[in-house]
Each structure stands twice: as structure tokens, then as C-alpha cells.
Amino acid sequence: MSILPTTISTSPTIKFVHIQQPNCGTSNSVFSSNYHNIKLLNYDANFSFKPRTFLKWMSTCFHDNSSRWVSQIFSVCLFALCPIANAQDQMLSMDRYACEDVQNYYASVDQLKGEALTRELNSIIAHHHSLSYKEVWDALKILDAAEVDKPETSYNIVEIYSARTVPKSLAGRLEGWNREHLWPRSYGLKSRPSLTDLHNIRPADVNVNSSRGNKYFGECRVEMIRCLRPANKEAAFDTEADWKIWAPPVQVRGDVARAVMYMAVRYRFPRPGEGPGLRLSDTPNMAKREMGLLSVLLKWNELDPPSKAEKLRNERICRLYQHNRNPFVDHPEYATLIWKQTQAH
């Protein structure tokens, strides 16, 4: 038995373990699986099965051909069945998701700008896996881990507005952190996939998250007498807020800008069941689902380019969770091509 390229599914995206089936036992049987999508390929025939049933079938082969199948049974267990238990935590794959090939992922947008670029990017990133709200907790513990190179073993996460590390174990606690929607839920996020899109969600201190509420992003003007610096006593020193605007720490302002730009492109064109038709504007309007301030976000995108941590986060969302990318992390210049082009007209 030869083992072909192996892929373990980590999401409802259909991916399979491919094994060339030996001519043994129930070679024409078809076993349905409620647990894992696995296919055996015997030239033109496809087989799906339950791992337990498969082991029973293999034991028959082993009994009938003991010396011939010893190494091959171990190969199946090692390379096909054993990793299934950990399939939600890792991908053992020689294949790649389309979003991992960054160069080709955006190949169709060359020379585009304005509305045409928005539509093409939307068509590229719109089809992705949607997480449950509960699954978001676990994803954030990896995506926003304090140790970006070893997220699985890191005990802490980084809070977006406080710029401090806190234990992962404080997730959901009153004295801990919760899930902050950078594009606020009240601006059109009613259900999945927009409500659980990982590109838009970051860990935040519970109290600071409450202070931000649904304020749109902007900066205090010099003449503003009611501007708070920091925005909350638990927030980073360089945050700002008044009764309607919110400015995150300087070091993540570009991150925030690119996240809401992603939302404005991904959910720009309403689809059945999705609801949002999101836009960016310098005159934010909750009823119209217009978030802002666009001119400030464009400035933040230019002044704070993507960091290593932001790029790794984007890569992991692609590879481990949603299987799509934030185009503005890979190509910050797209923001100018879309919105400054639009503003010029």
C-alpha cells in the first residue's frame, strides 16, 4: 500500500486523506462516516469510512496476509488515522489552501482600482469558513498570543487597547478580557459570518471594551476639551476618546485600520443571509452601516505599516481557521487605490 499526499481537514472545507487501497477484503464496500471525511482512492473508485470500521477491515487483511501487511498497517495508523484525533489543532498536509499562495491569491486584481478593485477583492475573500462564537475564544488564544512565534505554548494574550499581556485563562471573566469587535456589532453585524470574522475580533480588557462601546475611530482635535487621554484608566497611555471617537494605541492603529477596511470590502455587497452592506465614511452613520473616520483610517494605514505580529496573524487565519486573508495586510497600498480613488471622484 502506498501513501499518497495526506491532508487532514481542520474545518468544514472539504479536504481528505488519500490512500491507495489494497486489493483486499471489502474492496467494493462503501462505509459512511459521521466523524471524519476520509477517502480511499482505488483508481476510479471512492470510499469513505469510519476509522473503527477501517481498522477492522485492515485487521482482516493482517490476518490473511500477516507478514505482507505489517509495515503497511503501521503506515496507515501513523500517517492517516492517528492524526485524526488532533485534526482540529493541526494540518498535516502537502497541499495548501488557496490563500497560502499569496502571489496567485491576488493575481486577478492587477491594474484595478476603485470600485472594480473592491468587487474583485470581495470575490476573492468572501468565500471562507465561518466559526461559531464559541470557537472564536480558542482562536484568539492562538492569534493574539503574547509569544507570536510559539502561540500554542504561550500562557498570555495581548489586549488590543491596553497593549498589555494577560493570562489566556482570564477569557470571559469580569476581571479579564473579552472579544472586541473593531467594527462594532451595532454597525450592521447581526449574525455569522460577519459577527465571528476573526479579522475583526481582538482580545480587549473588559472595562476598556465597555468604554469603547461603538465609538468610531478617530483622533481628538486640539480644541476638544472633553478628550480623555488615556481613553480609560486600564487603556494604554496613548489612547484617546471623547463621547463619539476612539483612538487605539499608536502601535496598533494601522492594524485597526486594516481590519475595518477588510470588513468594508468583505461585507460591502449584501448576500442572502449575511445582512451587512458595510461602508467606510468620514460621516459615520449607524443606520447606514457606515463606519469611520475614513480619512483617519487611511492615515493610520500609512503611518503604521504591518508588523511581524500582524502578518503572522493574517497567515494563521488563512491557514488554520477561515482560509481567507486580509488584503490590506498583504497590500496596504490597496487602501489608497480604493478609497482615495473614490474620494477623488
GROMACS .gro file of C-alpha atoms in nm:
model
  345
    1MET     CA    1   0.000   0.000   0.000
    2SER     CA    2   0.141   0.339  -0.094
    3ILE     CA    3   0.052   0.655   0.092
    4LEU     CA    4  -0.037   0.948  -0.132
    5PRO     CA    5  -0.029   1.316  -0.024
    6THR     CA    6  -0.208   1.341   0.309
    7THR     CA    7  -0.445   1.615   0.415
    8ILE     CA    8  -0.641   1.629   0.740
    9SER     CA    9  -0.944   1.857   0.746
   10THR     CA   10  -0.941   2.134   1.007
   11SER     CA   11  -1.274   2.282   0.905
   12PRO     CA   12  -1.586   2.211   0.701
   13THR     CA   13  -1.375   2.293   0.397
   14ILE     CA   14  -1.358   1.955   0.225
   15LYS     CA   15  -1.011   1.806   0.248
   16PHE     CA   16  -0.926   1.439   0.254
   17VAL     CA   17  -0.675   1.176   0.348
   18HIS     CA   18  -0.585   0.999   0.026
   19ILE     CA   19  -0.471   0.637   0.044
   20GLN     CA   20  -0.437   0.388  -0.237
   21GLN     CA   21  -0.650   0.092  -0.129
   22PRO     CA   22  -0.501  -0.262  -0.139
   23ASN     CA   23  -0.695  -0.529  -0.319
   24CYS     CA   24  -0.820  -0.694   0.000
   25GLY     CA   25  -1.134  -0.774   0.194
   26THR     CA   26  -1.426  -0.539   0.132
   27SER     CA   27  -1.271  -0.356  -0.162
   28ASN     CA   28  -1.610  -0.270  -0.309
   29SER     CA   29  -1.775  -0.166   0.018
   30VAL     CA   30  -1.868   0.189   0.095
   31PHE     CA   31  -1.871   0.298   0.461
   32SER     CA   32  -2.026   0.632   0.557
   33SER     CA   33  -1.851   0.841   0.821
   34ASN     CA   34  -2.010   1.069   1.078
   35TYR     CA   35  -1.676   1.172   1.221
   36HIS     CA   36  -1.419   1.245   0.954
   37ASN     CA   37  -1.410   1.293   0.582
   38ILE     CA   38  -1.162   1.035   0.460
   39LYS     CA   39  -1.149   0.888   0.113
   40LEU     CA   40  -0.977   0.581  -0.021
   41LEU     CA   41  -0.890   0.601  -0.385
   42ASN     CA   42  -0.875   0.283  -0.593
   43TYR     CA   43  -0.819   0.421  -0.937
   44ASP     CA   44  -1.170   0.548  -1.023
   45ALA     CA   45  -1.345   0.428  -0.706
   46ASN     CA   46  -1.403   0.645  -0.399
   47PHE     CA   47  -1.452   0.506  -0.048
   48SER     CA   48  -1.549   0.690   0.270
   49PHE     CA   49  -1.544   0.509   0.600
   50LYS     CA   50  -1.536   0.518   0.981
   51PRO     CA   51  -1.188   0.475   1.127
   52ARG     CA   52  -1.307   0.189   1.352
   53THR     CA   53  -1.457   0.006   1.055
   54PHE     CA   54  -1.140   0.065   0.860
   55LEU     CA   55  -0.924  -0.083   1.136
   56LYS     CA   56  -1.146  -0.390   1.143
   57TRP     CA   57  -1.107  -0.423   0.769
   58MET     CA   58  -0.730  -0.383   0.798
   59SER     CA   59  -0.715  -0.646   1.071
   60THR     CA   60  -0.873  -0.890   0.825
   61CYS     CA   61  -0.600  -0.810   0.577
   62PHE     CA   62  -0.343  -0.852   0.852
   63HIS     CA   63  -0.482  -1.193   0.947
   64ASP     CA   64  -0.481  -1.316   0.591
   65ASN     CA   65  -0.152  -1.163   0.487
   66SER     CA   66   0.030  -1.121   0.816
   67SER     CA   67   0.385  -1.078   0.702
   68ARG     CA   68   0.297  -0.873   0.398
   69TRP     CA   69   0.085  -0.608   0.572
   70VAL     CA   70   0.269  -0.540   0.899
   71SER     CA   71   0.457  -0.231   0.786
   72GLN     CA   72   0.165  -0.108   0.578
   73ILE     CA   73  -0.081  -0.121   0.870
   74PHE     CA   74   0.160   0.083   1.079
   75SER     CA   75   0.189   0.327   0.791
   76VAL     CA   76  -0.188   0.373   0.780
   77CYS     CA   77  -0.210   0.427   1.157
   78LEU     CA   78   0.083   0.663   1.166
   79PHE     CA   79   0.008   0.875   0.861
   80ALA     CA   80  -0.369   0.854   0.827
   81LEU     CA   81  -0.563   0.755   1.138
   82CYS     CA   82  -0.363   0.871   1.436
   83PRO     CA   83  -0.351   1.239   1.331
   84ILE     CA   84  -0.731   1.248   1.303
   85ALA     CA   85  -0.763   1.294   1.680
   86ASN     CA   86  -0.567   1.616   1.650
   87ALA     CA   87  -0.713   1.733   1.323
   88GLN     CA   88  -0.868   2.041   1.478
   89ASP     CA   89  -0.530   2.154   1.608
   90GLN     CA   90  -0.302   2.098   1.312
   91MET     CA   91  -0.287   2.038   0.940
   92LEU     CA   92  -0.071   1.754   0.817
   93SER     CA   93  -0.073   1.848   0.454
   94MET     CA   94   0.133   1.850   0.141
   95ASP     CA   95  -0.146   2.054  -0.020
   96ARG     CA   96  -0.218   2.417   0.060
   97TYR     CA   97  -0.522   2.636   0.086
   98ALA     CA   98  -0.553   2.887  -0.197
   99CYS     CA   99  -0.496   3.173   0.046
  100GLU     CA  100  -0.148   3.042   0.130
  101ASP     CA  101  -0.026   3.116  -0.223
  102VAL     CA  102  -0.020   3.492  -0.170
  103GLN     CA  103   0.116   3.584  -0.512
  104ASN     CA  104  -0.154   3.400  -0.704
  105TYR     CA  105  -0.425   3.481  -0.450
  106TYR     CA  106  -0.435   3.841  -0.574
  107ALA     CA  107  -0.334   3.778  -0.935
  108SER     CA  108  -0.672   3.887  -1.073
  109VAL     CA  109  -0.659   4.237  -0.922
  110ASP     CA  110  -0.365   4.370  -1.123
  111GLN     CA  111  -0.430   4.717  -1.264
  112LEU     CA  112  -0.766   4.750  -1.084
  113LYS     CA  113  -0.866   5.039  -0.861
  114GLY     CA  114  -1.172   5.199  -0.706
  115GLU     CA  115  -1.500   5.006  -0.718
  116ALA     CA  116  -1.357   4.746  -0.957
  117LEU     CA  117  -1.082   4.661  -0.709
  118THR     CA  118  -1.334   4.643  -0.424
  119ARG     CA  119  -1.551   4.398  -0.615
  120GLU     CA  120  -1.263   4.177  -0.721
  121LEU     CA  121  -1.115   4.162  -0.370
  122ASN     CA  122  -1.460   4.080  -0.237
  123SER     CA  123  -1.491   3.788  -0.476
  124ILE     CA  124  -1.153   3.657  -0.356
  125ILE     CA  125  -1.204   3.680   0.020
  126ALA     CA  126  -1.580   3.630   0.058
  127HIS     CA  127  -1.586   3.250   0.047
  128HIS     CA  128  -1.440   3.130   0.374
  129HIS     CA  129  -1.508   2.911   0.674
  130SER     CA  130  -1.726   3.072   0.941
  131LEU     CA  131  -1.651   2.997   1.306
  132SER     CA  132  -1.902   2.966   1.586
  133TYR     CA  133  -1.894   3.237   1.851
  134LYS     CA  134  -1.755   2.984   2.097
  135GLU     CA  135  -1.475   2.883   1.861
  136VAL     CA  136  -1.360   3.244   1.847
  137TRP     CA  137  -1.233   3.221   2.208
  138ASP     CA  138  -0.987   2.944   2.124
  139ALA     CA  139  -0.879   3.109   1.801
  140LEU     CA  140  -0.791   3.436   1.976
  141LYS     CA  141  -0.570   3.249   2.222
  142ILE     CA  142  -0.355   3.147   1.926
  143LEU     CA  143  -0.386   3.452   1.701
  144ASP     CA  144  -0.316   3.708   1.974
  145ALA     CA  145  -0.078   3.509   2.191
  146ALA     CA  146   0.195   3.712   2.360
  147GLU     CA  147   0.465   3.486   2.216
  148VAL     CA  148   0.394   3.523   1.845
  149ASP     CA  149   0.642   3.254   1.739
  150LYS     CA  150   0.510   2.997   1.988
  151PRO     CA  151   0.140   3.077   2.030
  152GLU     CA  152   0.038   2.728   2.140
  153THR     CA  153   0.268   2.732   2.442
  154SER     CA  154   0.218   3.097   2.536
  155TYR     CA  155   0.022   3.147   2.859
  156ASN     CA  156  -0.081   3.503   2.775
  157ILE     CA  157  -0.258   3.711   2.512
  158VAL     CA  158  -0.212   4.077   2.420
  159GLU     CA  159  -0.505   4.313   2.475
  160ILE     CA  160  -0.557   4.542   2.177
  161TYR     CA  161  -0.635   4.868   2.361
  162SER     CA  162  -0.431   4.816   2.676
  163ALA     CA  163  -0.119   4.688   2.497
  164ARG     CA  164  -0.052   4.457   2.790
  165THR     CA  165  -0.028   4.082   2.830
  166VAL     CA  166  -0.278   3.895   3.046
  167PRO     CA  167  -0.338   3.522   3.106
  168LYS     CA  168  -0.540   3.333   2.848
  169SER     CA  169  -0.726   3.179   3.141
  170LEU     CA  170  -0.899   3.513   3.214
  171ALA     CA  171  -1.107   3.485   2.896
  172GLY     CA  172  -1.464   3.594   2.959
  173ARG     CA  173  -1.412   3.690   3.323
  174LEU     CA  174  -1.516   4.024   3.467
  175GLU     CA  175  -1.159   4.097   3.569
  176GLY     CA  176  -1.021   3.959   3.244
  177TRP     CA  177  -1.063   4.004   2.870
  178ASN     CA  178  -1.333   3.951   2.613
  179ARG     CA  179  -1.392   3.964   2.238
  180GLU     CA  180  -1.376   4.312   2.093
  181HIS     CA  181  -1.534   4.378   1.753
  182LEU     CA  182  -1.326   4.651   1.592
  183TRP     CA  183  -1.613   4.715   1.352
  184PRO     CA  184  -1.888   4.739   1.617
  185ARG     CA  185  -2.173   4.492   1.616
  186SER     CA  186  -2.426   4.777   1.619
  187TYR     CA  187  -2.295   4.895   1.281
  188GLY     CA  188  -2.451   4.602   1.097
  189LEU     CA  189  -2.304   4.280   1.238
  190LYS     CA  190  -2.604   4.067   1.325
  191SER     CA  191  -2.502   3.708   1.258
  192ARG     CA  192  -2.233   3.484   1.116
  193PRO     CA  193  -2.012   3.514   0.925
  194SER     CA  194  -1.966   3.887   0.990
  195LEU     CA  195  -2.024   3.851   1.364
  196THR     CA  196  -1.745   3.597   1.410
  197ASP     CA  197  -1.498   3.708   1.145
  198LEU     CA  198  -1.155   3.675   1.308
  199HIS     CA  199  -1.003   3.956   1.105
  200ASN     CA  200  -1.233   4.191   1.300
  201ILE     CA  201  -1.206   4.048   1.653
  202ARG     CA  202  -0.932   4.112   1.909
  203PRO     CA  203  -0.892   4.046   2.282
  204ALA     CA  204  -0.963   4.354   2.495
  205ASP     CA  205  -0.982   4.433   2.864
  206VAL     CA  206  -1.346   4.403   2.971
  207ASN     CA  207  -1.363   4.755   3.116
  208VAL     CA  208  -1.179   4.915   2.825
  209ASN     CA  209  -1.400   4.734   2.577
  210SER     CA  210  -1.703   4.873   2.757
  211SER     CA  211  -1.558   5.226   2.738
  212ARG     CA  212  -1.503   5.196   2.366
  213GLY     CA  213  -1.860   5.075   2.310
  214ASN     CA  214  -1.949   5.153   1.950
  215LYS     CA  215  -1.744   5.471   1.910
  216TYR     CA  216  -1.598   5.510   1.564
  217PHE     CA  217  -1.224   5.551   1.514
  218GLY     CA  218  -1.068   5.895   1.504
  219GLU     CA  219  -0.834   6.132   1.685
  220CYS     CA  220  -0.901   6.414   1.927
  221ARG     CA  221  -0.858   6.757   1.776
  222VAL     CA  222  -0.659   7.014   1.969
  223GLU     CA  223  -0.968   7.216   2.053
  224MET     CA  224  -1.154   6.920   2.204
  225ILE     CA  225  -1.181   6.994   2.576
  226ARG     CA  226  -1.353   6.667   2.662
  227CYS     CA  227  -1.091   6.438   2.514
  228LEU     CA  228  -0.967   6.170   2.751
  229ARG     CA  229  -0.602   6.061   2.743
  230PRO     CA  230  -0.577   5.772   2.808
  231ALA     CA  231  -0.921   5.668   2.692
  232ASN     CA  232  -0.968   5.456   3.005
  233LYS     CA  233  -0.757   5.408   3.316
  234GLU     CA  234  -0.688   5.050   3.202
  235ALA     CA  235  -0.604   5.154   2.845
  236ALA     CA  236  -0.261   5.232   2.704
  237PHE     CA  237  -0.130   5.583   2.774
  238ASP     CA  238  -0.153   5.694   2.409
  239THR     CA  239  -0.520   5.606   2.360
  240GLU     CA  240  -0.779   5.881   2.315
  241ALA     CA  241  -1.155   5.914   2.338
  242ASP     CA  242  -1.439   6.159   2.361
  243TRP     CA  243  -1.811   6.087   2.357
  244LYS     CA  244  -1.807   5.963   1.997
  245ILE     CA  245  -1.450   5.886   1.880
  246TRP     CA  246  -1.189   5.631   1.989
  247ALA     CA  247  -0.817   5.609   1.913
  248PRO     CA  248  -0.630   5.286   1.997
  249PRO     CA  249  -0.260   5.278   2.092
  250VAL     CA  250  -0.034   5.427   1.824
  251GLN     CA  251   0.143   5.095   1.770
  252VAL     CA  252  -0.176   4.920   1.653
  253ARG     CA  253  -0.359   5.199   1.474
  254GLY     CA  254  -0.258   5.059   1.137
  255ASP     CA  255  -0.374   4.713   1.246
  256VAL     CA  256  -0.714   4.852   1.342
  257ALA     CA  257  -0.744   5.049   1.018
  258ARG     CA  258  -0.668   4.746   0.803
  259ALA     CA  259  -0.914   4.531   0.998
  260VAL     CA  260  -1.208   4.766   0.940
  261MET     CA  261  -1.101   4.815   0.578
  262TYR     CA  262  -1.121   4.438   0.539
  263MET     CA  263  -1.475   4.442   0.680
  264ALA     CA  264  -1.579   4.720   0.442
  265VAL     CA  265  -1.465   4.511   0.144
  266ARG     CA  266  -1.563   4.163   0.266
  267TYR     CA  267  -1.918   4.271   0.362
  268ARG     CA  268  -1.964   4.554   0.115
  269PHE     CA  269  -2.210   4.370  -0.108
  270PRO     CA  270  -2.501   4.209   0.079
  271ARG     CA  271  -2.554   3.838   0.026
  272PRO     CA  272  -2.858   3.630   0.122
  273GLY     CA  273  -2.840   3.552   0.492
  274GLU     CA  274  -2.538   3.775   0.561
  275GLY     CA  275  -2.716   4.105   0.607
  276PRO     CA  276  -2.443   4.371   0.612
  277GLY     CA  277  -2.367   4.614   0.336
  278LEU     CA  278  -2.080   4.788   0.511
  279ARG     CA  279  -1.905   5.112   0.411
  280LEU     CA  280  -1.636   5.346   0.538
  281SER     CA  281  -1.706   5.717   0.558
  282ASP     CA  282  -1.599   6.045   0.715
  283THR     CA  283  -1.960   6.087   0.829
  284PRO     CA  284  -2.026   5.762   1.017
  285ASN     CA  285  -2.388   5.656   1.036
  286MET     CA  286  -2.502   5.352   1.233
  287ALA     CA  287  -2.832   5.318   1.046
  288LYS     CA  288  -2.649   5.317   0.712
  289ARG     CA  289  -2.375   5.085   0.846
  290GLU     CA  290  -2.109   5.344   0.768
  291MET     CA  291  -1.803   5.328   0.992
  292GLY     CA  292  -1.514   5.574   1.012
  293LEU     CA  293  -1.342   5.801   1.014
  294LEU     CA  294  -1.218   5.705   0.668
  295SER     CA  295  -0.960   5.983   0.634
  296VAL     CA  296  -0.809   5.895   0.972
  297LEU     CA  297  -0.801   5.524   0.891
  298LEU     CA  298  -0.619   5.594   0.565
  299LYS     CA  299  -0.362   5.797   0.758
  300TRP     CA  300  -0.315   5.522   1.019
  301ASN     CA  301  -0.268   5.265   0.743
  302GLU     CA  302   0.019   5.470   0.600
  303LEU     CA  303   0.186   5.567   0.928
  304ASP     CA  304   0.174   5.221   1.090
  305PRO     CA  305   0.267   4.952   0.833
  306PRO     CA  306   0.200   4.583   0.905
  307SER     CA  307   0.421   4.438   1.178
  308LYS     CA  308   0.551   4.083   1.204
  309ALA     CA  309   0.274   4.001   1.454
  310GLU     CA  310   0.003   4.135   1.224
  311LYS     CA  311   0.138   3.941   0.926
  312LEU     CA  312   0.157   3.619   1.128
  313ARG     CA  313  -0.199   3.671   1.247
  314ASN     CA  314  -0.319   3.710   0.889
  315GLU     CA  315  -0.129   3.398   0.784
  316ARG     CA  316  -0.273   3.190   1.067
  317ILE     CA  317  -0.630   3.298   0.995
  318CYS     CA  318  -0.571   3.180   0.640
  319ARG     CA  319  -0.401   2.854   0.725
  320LEU     CA  320  -0.574   2.743   1.044
  321TYR     CA  321  -0.919   2.898   1.064
  322GLN     CA  322  -1.109   3.089   0.796
  323HIS     CA  323  -0.891   3.016   0.492
  324ASN     CA  324  -0.903   3.371   0.363
  325ARG     CA  325  -0.676   3.673   0.402
  326ASN     CA  326  -0.693   4.042   0.482
  327PRO     CA  327  -0.577   4.203   0.157
  328PHE     CA  328  -0.473   4.523   0.332
  329VAL     CA  329  -0.218   4.342   0.547
  330ASP     CA  330  -0.061   4.189   0.237
  331HIS     CA  331  -0.103   4.503   0.026
  332PRO     CA  332  -0.158   4.821   0.232
  333GLU     CA  333  -0.150   5.017  -0.094
  334TYR     CA  334  -0.490   4.874  -0.190
  335ALA     CA  335  -0.647   5.117   0.059
  336THR     CA  336  -0.526   5.416  -0.141
  337LEU     CA  337  -0.630   5.256  -0.470
  338ILE     CA  338  -0.983   5.202  -0.340
  339TRP     CA  339  -1.072   5.495  -0.117
  340LYS     CA  340  -0.852   5.782  -0.229
  341GLN     CA  341  -0.954   5.698  -0.584
  342THR     CA  342  -1.318   5.710  -0.472
  343GLN     CA  343  -1.271   6.036  -0.282
  344ALA     CA  344  -1.113   6.195  -0.590
  345HIS     CA  345  -1.437   6.138  -0.777
   0.00000   0.00000   0.00000
